[in-house]
GROMACS .gro file of C-alpha atoms in nm:
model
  357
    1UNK     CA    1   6.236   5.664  10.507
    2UNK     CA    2   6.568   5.574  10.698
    3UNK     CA    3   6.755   5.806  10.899
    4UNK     CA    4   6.984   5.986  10.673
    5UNK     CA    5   7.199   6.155  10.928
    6UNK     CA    6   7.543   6.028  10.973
    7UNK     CA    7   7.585   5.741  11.284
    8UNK     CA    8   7.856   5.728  11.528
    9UNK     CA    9   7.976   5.458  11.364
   10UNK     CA   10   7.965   5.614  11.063
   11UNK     CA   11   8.154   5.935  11.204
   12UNK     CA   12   8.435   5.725  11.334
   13UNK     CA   13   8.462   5.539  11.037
   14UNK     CA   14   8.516   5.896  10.902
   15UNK     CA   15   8.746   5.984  11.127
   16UNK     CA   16   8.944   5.678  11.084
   17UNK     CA   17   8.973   5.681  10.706
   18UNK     CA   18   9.064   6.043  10.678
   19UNK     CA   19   9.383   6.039  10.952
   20UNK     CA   20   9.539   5.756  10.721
   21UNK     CA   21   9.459   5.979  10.349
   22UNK     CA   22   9.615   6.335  10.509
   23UNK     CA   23   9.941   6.109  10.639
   24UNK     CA   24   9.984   5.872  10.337
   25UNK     CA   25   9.787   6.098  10.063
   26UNK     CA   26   9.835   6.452  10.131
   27UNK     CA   27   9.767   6.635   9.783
   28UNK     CA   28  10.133   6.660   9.721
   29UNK     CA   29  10.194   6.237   9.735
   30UNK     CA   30   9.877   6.262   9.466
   31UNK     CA   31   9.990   6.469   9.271
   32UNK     CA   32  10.370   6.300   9.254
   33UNK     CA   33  10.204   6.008   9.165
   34UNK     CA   34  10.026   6.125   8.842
   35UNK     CA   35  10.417   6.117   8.746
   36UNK     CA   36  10.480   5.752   8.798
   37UNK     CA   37  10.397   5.458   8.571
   38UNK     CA   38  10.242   5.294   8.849
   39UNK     CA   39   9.834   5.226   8.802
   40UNK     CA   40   9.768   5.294   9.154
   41UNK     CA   41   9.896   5.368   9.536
   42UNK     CA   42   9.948   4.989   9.652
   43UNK     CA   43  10.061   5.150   9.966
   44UNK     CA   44   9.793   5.337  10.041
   45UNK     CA   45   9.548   5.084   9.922
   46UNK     CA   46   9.663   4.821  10.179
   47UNK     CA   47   9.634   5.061  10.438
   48UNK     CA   48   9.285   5.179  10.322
   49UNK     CA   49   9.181   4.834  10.210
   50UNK     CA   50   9.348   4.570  10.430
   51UNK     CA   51   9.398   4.740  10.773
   52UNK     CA   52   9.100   4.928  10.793
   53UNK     CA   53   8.875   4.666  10.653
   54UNK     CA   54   8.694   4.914  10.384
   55UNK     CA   55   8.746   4.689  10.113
   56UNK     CA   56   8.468   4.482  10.319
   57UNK     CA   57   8.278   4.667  10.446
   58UNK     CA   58   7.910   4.544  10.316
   59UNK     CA   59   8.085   4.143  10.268
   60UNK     CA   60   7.872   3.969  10.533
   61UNK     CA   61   8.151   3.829  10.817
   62UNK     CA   62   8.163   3.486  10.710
   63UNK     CA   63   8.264   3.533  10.372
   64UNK     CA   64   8.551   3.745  10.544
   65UNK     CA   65   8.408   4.108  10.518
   66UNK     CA   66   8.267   4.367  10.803
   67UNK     CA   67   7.892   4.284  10.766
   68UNK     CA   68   7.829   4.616  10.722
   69UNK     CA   69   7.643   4.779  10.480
   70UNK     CA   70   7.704   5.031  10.179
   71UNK     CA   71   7.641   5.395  10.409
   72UNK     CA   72   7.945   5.274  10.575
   73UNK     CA   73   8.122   5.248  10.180
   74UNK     CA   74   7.966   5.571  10.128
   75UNK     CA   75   8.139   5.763  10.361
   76UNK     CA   76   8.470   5.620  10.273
   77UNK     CA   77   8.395   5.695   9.884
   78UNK     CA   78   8.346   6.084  10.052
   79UNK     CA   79   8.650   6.038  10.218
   80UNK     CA   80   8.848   5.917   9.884
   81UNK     CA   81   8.637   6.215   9.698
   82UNK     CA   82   8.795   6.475   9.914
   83UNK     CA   83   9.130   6.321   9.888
   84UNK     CA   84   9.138   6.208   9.523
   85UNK     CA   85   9.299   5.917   9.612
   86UNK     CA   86   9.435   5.702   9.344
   87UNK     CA   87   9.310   5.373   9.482
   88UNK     CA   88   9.027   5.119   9.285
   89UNK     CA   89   8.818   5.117   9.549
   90UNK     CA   90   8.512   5.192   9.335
   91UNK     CA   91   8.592   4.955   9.073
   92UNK     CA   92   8.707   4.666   9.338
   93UNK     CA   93   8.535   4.721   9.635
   94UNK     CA   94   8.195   4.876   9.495
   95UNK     CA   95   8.089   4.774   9.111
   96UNK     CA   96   8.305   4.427   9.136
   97UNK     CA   97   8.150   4.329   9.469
   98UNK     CA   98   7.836   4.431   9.430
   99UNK     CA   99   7.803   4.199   9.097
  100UNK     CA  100   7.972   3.935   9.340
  101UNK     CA  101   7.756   3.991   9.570
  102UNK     CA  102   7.444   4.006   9.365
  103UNK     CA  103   7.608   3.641   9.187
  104UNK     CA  104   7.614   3.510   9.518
  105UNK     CA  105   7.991   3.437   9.454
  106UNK     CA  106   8.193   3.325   9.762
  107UNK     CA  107   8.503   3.272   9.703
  108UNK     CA  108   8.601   3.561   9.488
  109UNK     CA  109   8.396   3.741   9.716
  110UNK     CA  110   8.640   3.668  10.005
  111UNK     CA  111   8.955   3.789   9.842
  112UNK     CA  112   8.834   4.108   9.726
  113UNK     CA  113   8.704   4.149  10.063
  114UNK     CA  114   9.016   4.103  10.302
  115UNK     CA  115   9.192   4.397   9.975
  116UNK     CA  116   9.397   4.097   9.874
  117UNK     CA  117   9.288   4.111   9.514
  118UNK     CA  118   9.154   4.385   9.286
  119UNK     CA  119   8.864   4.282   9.087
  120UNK     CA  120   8.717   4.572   8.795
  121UNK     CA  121   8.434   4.542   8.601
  122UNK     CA  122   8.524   4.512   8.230
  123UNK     CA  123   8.280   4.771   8.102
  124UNK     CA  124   8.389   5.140   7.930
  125UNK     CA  125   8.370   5.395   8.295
  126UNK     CA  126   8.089   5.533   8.100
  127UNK     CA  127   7.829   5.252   8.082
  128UNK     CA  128   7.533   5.381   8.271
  129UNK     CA  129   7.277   5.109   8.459
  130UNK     CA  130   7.114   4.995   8.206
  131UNK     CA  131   7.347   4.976   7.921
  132UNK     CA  132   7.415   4.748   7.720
  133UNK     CA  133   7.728   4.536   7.765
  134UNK     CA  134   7.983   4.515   7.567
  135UNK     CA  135   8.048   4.294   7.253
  136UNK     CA  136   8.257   4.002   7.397
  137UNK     CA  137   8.190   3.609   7.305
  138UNK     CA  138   8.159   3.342   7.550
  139UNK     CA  139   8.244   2.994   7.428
  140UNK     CA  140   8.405   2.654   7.552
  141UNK     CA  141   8.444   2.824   7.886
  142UNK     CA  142   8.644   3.128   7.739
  143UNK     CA  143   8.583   3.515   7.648
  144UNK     CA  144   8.650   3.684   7.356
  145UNK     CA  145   8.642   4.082   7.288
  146UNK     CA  146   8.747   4.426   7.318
  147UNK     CA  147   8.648   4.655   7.605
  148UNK     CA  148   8.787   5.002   7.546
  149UNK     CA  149   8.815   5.250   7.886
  150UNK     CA  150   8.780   5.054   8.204
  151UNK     CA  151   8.854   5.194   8.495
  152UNK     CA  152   9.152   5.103   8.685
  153UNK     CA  153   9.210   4.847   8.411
  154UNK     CA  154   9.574   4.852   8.444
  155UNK     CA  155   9.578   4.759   8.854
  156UNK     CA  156   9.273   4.473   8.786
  157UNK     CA  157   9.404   4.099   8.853
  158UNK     CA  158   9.071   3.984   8.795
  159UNK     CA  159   8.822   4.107   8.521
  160UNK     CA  160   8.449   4.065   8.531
  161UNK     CA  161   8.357   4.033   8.200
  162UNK     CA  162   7.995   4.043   8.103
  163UNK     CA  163   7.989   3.814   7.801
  164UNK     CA  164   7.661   3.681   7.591
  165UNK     CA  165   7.417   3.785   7.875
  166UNK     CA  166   7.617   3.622   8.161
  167UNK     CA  167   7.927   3.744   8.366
  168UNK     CA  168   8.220   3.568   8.357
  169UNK     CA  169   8.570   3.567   8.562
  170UNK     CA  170   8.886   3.575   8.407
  171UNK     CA  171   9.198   3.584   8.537
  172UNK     CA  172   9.406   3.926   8.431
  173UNK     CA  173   9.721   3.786   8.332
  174UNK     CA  174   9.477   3.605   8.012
  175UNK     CA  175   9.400   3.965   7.896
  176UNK     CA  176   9.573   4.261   7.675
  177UNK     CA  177   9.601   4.578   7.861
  178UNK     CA  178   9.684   4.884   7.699
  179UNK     CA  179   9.675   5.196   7.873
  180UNK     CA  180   9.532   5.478   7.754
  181UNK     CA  181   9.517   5.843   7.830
  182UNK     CA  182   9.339   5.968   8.103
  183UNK     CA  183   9.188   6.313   8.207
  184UNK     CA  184   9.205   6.195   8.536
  185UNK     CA  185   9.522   6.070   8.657
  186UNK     CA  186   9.524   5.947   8.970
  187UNK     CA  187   9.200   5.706   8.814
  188UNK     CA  188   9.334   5.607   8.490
  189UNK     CA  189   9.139   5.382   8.253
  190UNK     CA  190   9.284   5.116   8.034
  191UNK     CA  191   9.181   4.924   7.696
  192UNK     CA  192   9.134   4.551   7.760
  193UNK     CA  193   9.106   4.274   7.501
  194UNK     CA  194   9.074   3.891   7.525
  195UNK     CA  195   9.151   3.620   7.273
  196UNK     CA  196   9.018   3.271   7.423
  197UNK     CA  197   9.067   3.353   7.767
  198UNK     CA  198   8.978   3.133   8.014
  199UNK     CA  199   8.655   3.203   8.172
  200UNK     CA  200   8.459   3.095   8.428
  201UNK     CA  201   8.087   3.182   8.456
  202UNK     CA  202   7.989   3.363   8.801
  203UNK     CA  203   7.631   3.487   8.723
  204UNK     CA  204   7.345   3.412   8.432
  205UNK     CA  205   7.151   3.689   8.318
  206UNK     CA  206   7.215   4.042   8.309
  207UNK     CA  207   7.117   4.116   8.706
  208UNK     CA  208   7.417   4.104   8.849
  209UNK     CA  209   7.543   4.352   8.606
  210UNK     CA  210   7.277   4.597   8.648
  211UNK     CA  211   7.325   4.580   9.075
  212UNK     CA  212   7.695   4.650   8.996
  213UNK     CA  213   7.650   4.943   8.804
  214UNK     CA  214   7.363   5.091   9.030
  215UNK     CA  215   7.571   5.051   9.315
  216UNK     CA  216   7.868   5.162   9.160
  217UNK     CA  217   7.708   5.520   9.043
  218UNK     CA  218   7.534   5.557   9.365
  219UNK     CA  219   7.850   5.567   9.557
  220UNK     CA  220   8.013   5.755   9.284
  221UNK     CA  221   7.802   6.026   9.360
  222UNK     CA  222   7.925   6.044   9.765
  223UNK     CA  223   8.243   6.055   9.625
  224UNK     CA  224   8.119   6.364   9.433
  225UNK     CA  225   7.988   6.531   9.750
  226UNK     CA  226   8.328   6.433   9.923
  227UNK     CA  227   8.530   6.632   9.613
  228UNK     CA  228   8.311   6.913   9.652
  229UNK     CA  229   8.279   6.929   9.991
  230UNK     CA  230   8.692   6.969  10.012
  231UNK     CA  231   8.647   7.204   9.708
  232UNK     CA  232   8.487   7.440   9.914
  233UNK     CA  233   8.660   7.441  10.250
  234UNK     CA  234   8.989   7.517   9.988
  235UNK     CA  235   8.827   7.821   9.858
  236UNK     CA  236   8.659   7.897  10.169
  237UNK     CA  237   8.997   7.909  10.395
  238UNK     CA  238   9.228   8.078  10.104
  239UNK     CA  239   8.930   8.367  10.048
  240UNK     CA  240   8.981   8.430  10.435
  241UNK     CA  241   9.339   8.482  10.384
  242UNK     CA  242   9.398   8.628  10.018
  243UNK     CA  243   9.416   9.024  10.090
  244UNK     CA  244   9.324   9.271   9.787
  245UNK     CA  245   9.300   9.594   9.807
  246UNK     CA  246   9.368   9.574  10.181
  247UNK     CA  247   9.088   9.320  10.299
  248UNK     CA  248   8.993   8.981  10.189
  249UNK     CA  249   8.893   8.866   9.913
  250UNK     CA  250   8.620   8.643  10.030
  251UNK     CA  251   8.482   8.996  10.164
  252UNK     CA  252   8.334   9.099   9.851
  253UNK     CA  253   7.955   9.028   9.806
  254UNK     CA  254   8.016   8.883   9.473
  255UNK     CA  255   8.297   8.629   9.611
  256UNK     CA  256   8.018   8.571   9.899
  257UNK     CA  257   7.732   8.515   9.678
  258UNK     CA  258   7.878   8.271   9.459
  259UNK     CA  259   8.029   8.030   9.781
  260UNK     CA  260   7.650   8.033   9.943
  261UNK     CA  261   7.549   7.946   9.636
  262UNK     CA  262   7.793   7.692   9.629
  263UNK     CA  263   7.684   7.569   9.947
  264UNK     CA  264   7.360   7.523   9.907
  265UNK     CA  265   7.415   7.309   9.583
  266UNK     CA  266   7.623   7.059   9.815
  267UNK     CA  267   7.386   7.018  10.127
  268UNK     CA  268   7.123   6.935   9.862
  269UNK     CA  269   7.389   6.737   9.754
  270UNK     CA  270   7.449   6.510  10.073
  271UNK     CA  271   7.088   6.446  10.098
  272UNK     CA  272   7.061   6.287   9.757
  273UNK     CA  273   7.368   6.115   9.772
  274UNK     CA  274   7.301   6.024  10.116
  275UNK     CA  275   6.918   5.886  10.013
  276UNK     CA  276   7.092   5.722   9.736
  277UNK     CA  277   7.332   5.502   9.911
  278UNK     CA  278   7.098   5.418  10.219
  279UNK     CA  279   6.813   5.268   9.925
  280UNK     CA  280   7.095   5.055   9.832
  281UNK     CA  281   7.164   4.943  10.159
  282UNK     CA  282   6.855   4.818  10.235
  283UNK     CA  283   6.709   4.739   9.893
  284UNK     CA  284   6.436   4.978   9.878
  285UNK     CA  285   6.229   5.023   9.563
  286UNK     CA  286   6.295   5.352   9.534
  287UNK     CA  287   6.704   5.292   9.440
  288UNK     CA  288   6.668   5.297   9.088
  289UNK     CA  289   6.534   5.691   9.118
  290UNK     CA  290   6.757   5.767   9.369
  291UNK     CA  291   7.021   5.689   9.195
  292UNK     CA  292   6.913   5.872   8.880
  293UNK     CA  293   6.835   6.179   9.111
  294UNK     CA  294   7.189   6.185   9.291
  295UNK     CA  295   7.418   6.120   8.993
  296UNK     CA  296   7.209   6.421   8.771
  297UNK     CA  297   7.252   6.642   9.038
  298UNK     CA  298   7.621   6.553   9.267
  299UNK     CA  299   7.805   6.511   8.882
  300UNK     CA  300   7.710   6.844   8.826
  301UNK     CA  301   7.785   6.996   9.198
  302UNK     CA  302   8.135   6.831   9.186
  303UNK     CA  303   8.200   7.023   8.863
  304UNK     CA  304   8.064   7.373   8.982
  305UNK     CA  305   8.280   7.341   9.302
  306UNK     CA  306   8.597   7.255   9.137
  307UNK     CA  307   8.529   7.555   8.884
  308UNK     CA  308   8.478   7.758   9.128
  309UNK     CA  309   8.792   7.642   9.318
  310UNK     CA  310   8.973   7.733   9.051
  311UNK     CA  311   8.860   8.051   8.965
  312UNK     CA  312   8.842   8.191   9.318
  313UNK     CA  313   9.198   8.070   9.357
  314UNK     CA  314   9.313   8.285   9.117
  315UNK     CA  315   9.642   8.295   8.944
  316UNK     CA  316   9.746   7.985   9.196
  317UNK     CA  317   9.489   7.806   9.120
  318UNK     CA  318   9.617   7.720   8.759
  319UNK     CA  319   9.910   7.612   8.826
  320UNK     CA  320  10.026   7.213   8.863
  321UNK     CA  321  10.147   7.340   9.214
  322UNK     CA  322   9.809   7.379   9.336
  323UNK     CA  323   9.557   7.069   9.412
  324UNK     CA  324   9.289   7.250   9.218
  325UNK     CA  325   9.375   7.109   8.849
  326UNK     CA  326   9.321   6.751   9.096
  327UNK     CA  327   8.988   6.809   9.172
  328UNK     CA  328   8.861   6.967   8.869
  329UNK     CA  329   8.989   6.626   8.682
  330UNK     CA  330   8.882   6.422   8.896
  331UNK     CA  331   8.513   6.595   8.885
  332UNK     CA  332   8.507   6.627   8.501
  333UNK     CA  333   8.611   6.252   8.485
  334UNK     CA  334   8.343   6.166   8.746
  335UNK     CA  335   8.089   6.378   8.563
  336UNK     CA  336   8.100   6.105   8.260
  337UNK     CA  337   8.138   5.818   8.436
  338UNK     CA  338   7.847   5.564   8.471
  339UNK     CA  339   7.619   5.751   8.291
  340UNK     CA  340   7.633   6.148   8.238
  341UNK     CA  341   7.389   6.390   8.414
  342UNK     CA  342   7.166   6.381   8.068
  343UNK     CA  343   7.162   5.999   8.068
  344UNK     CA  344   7.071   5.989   8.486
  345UNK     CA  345   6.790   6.255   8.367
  346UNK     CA  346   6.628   6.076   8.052
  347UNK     CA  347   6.629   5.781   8.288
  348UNK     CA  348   6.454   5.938   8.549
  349UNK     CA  349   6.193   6.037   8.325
  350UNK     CA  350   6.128   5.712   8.224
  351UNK     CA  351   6.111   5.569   8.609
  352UNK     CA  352   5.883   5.856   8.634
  353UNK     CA  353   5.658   5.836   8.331
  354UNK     CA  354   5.718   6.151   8.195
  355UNK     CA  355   5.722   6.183   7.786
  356UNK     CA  356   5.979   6.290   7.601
  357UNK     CA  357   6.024   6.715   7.547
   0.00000   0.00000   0.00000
């Protein structure tokens, strides 16, 4: 087993990433957003993308990208966790690259690395690895077809569409967005049709797919730690300072109980998520049930910790003033995405042998 512990590399990386989301995303930025009509921070995502490289980060250097691997993504998907930053890094720079990269796709490849293009996935933010794909032709080099929900559909300027058992490129300006409403603001999801589009085929067979959506939910699930990890400090730091009956809050045993609680959930957290995104780095066997293992456990951790952020916060903490309503959106919308905690679980089972209940 690899070493799970963070690197120096990866701690800098850290470091790096959060100084630019507390000066250009402080809650307060994020939370004016949700308020625009725009699909996405293009500010922040050139800074996040572009001049720190993340967008990259596992594109091997000739094709552009920092040769690194996906640890180094997961740490920035903590980093955008804790933040809720309304960025597509998960749906250009994790599920679209990894089917690129899976396609062996080059040129696409490069442009998505360097942040100078946003790529999405055309699948509902639900589908789970393994799915099915949706119902969308491929004929005379063109797609036709509804997808309903995708992710950061609205800020895509190319869609991946997975089409009669092959994945396909087509250019966004060829497709019908609507948007749609979205629990989660600051990651809003969008209805996409095509009618003949033009399409050109970047991957046979359903593989590439499958690596896209593995990958995707296995960094999905740092970015759960990273929500619930911020989740915590909150409640931790406003217990310290709330005064009730002449002391504070945090205090009381109950309060106490409930935050080591808390705590515990999210170191066992790290290690799954951590475990998860380090067998996708290096391809080990074992992804598929790490995967399954970290999304049915860090969905429901990110939820717990924004409850509890909200509760402990009391009165403040359900108001639109406060970040909390952020996080516990972001964690509910999270919690269904690529597969719910039930779906991770009867999947499991299945890697695992075990019969039904």
């Amino acid at each position: 087993m690899s070493d799970l512990l963070y690197s120096e590399i990866e701690n800098d990386l850290r470091a790096s990433v959060r100084e630019v989301l507390d000066d250009k995303a402080p809650w307060t930025a994020v939370l004016a957003g949700t308020e625009k009509d725009e699909p996405y921070d293009a500010a922040l995502w050139r800074a996040v993308a572009g001049q720190l490289g993340c967008a990259g980060l596992p594109v091997p250097e000739d094709l552009g990208g920092a040769g690194a691997t996906w640890r180094e993504t997961a740490v920035v998907m903590e980093e955008l966790g804790r933040s809720t930053a309304p960025v597509p890094f998960l749906g250009s720079a994790v599920t679209a690259t990894a089917a690129l990269l899976a396609a062996g796709e080059r040129e696409l490849l490069g442009r998505l690395a360097s942040g100078g293009t946003i790529a999405v996935l055309a699948v509902p933010f639900s589908t789970a690895p393994g799915d099915g794909a949706p119902e969308v032709r491929a004929a005379a080099g063109a797609v036709t077809g509804e997808v309903t929900s995708v992710a950061d559909g609205m800020a895509a300027e190319v869609f991946l569409v997975p089409a009669d058992g092959g994945l396909y490129a087509v250019d966004a300006a060829d497709a019908r967005r609507t948007a749609v409403t979205s629990l989660d603001m600051t990651r809003r999801l969008a209805d996409v049709a095509f009618s003949g589009a033009p399409a050109r085929l970047v991957a046979e067979g359903p593989d590439a797919v499958r690596a896209a959506l593995l990958t995707g939910a296995a960094m999905l699930a740092s970015e759960q730690l990273g929500l619930a990890e911020r989740c915590l400090d909150d409640t931790v730091a406003y217990v310290k300072t709330r005064y009730q009956f002449g002391r504070p809050v945090g205090s009381y045993q109950g309060l106490k109980h409930r935050l080591a609680d808390l705590w515990t959930s999210i170191t066992q957290a790290r290690a799954v998520a951590r475990y998860a995104a380090s067998c996708v780095a290096s391809g080990d066997d074992d992804t598929a049930v790490a995967v399954a293992v970290a999304q049915a456990h860090c969905s429901a951790v990110a939820v717990k910790a924004a409850e509890e952020c909200v509760q402990m916060h009391g009165g403040i903490g359900f108001t639109w003033e406060h970040p909390a309503h952020l996080y516990l959106k972001r964690a509910k919308a999270d919690s269904i995405a690529l597969g719910t905690p039930g779906r991770h679980r009867a999947a499991l089972a299945g890697l695992a042998d075990l019969p039904p209940a």
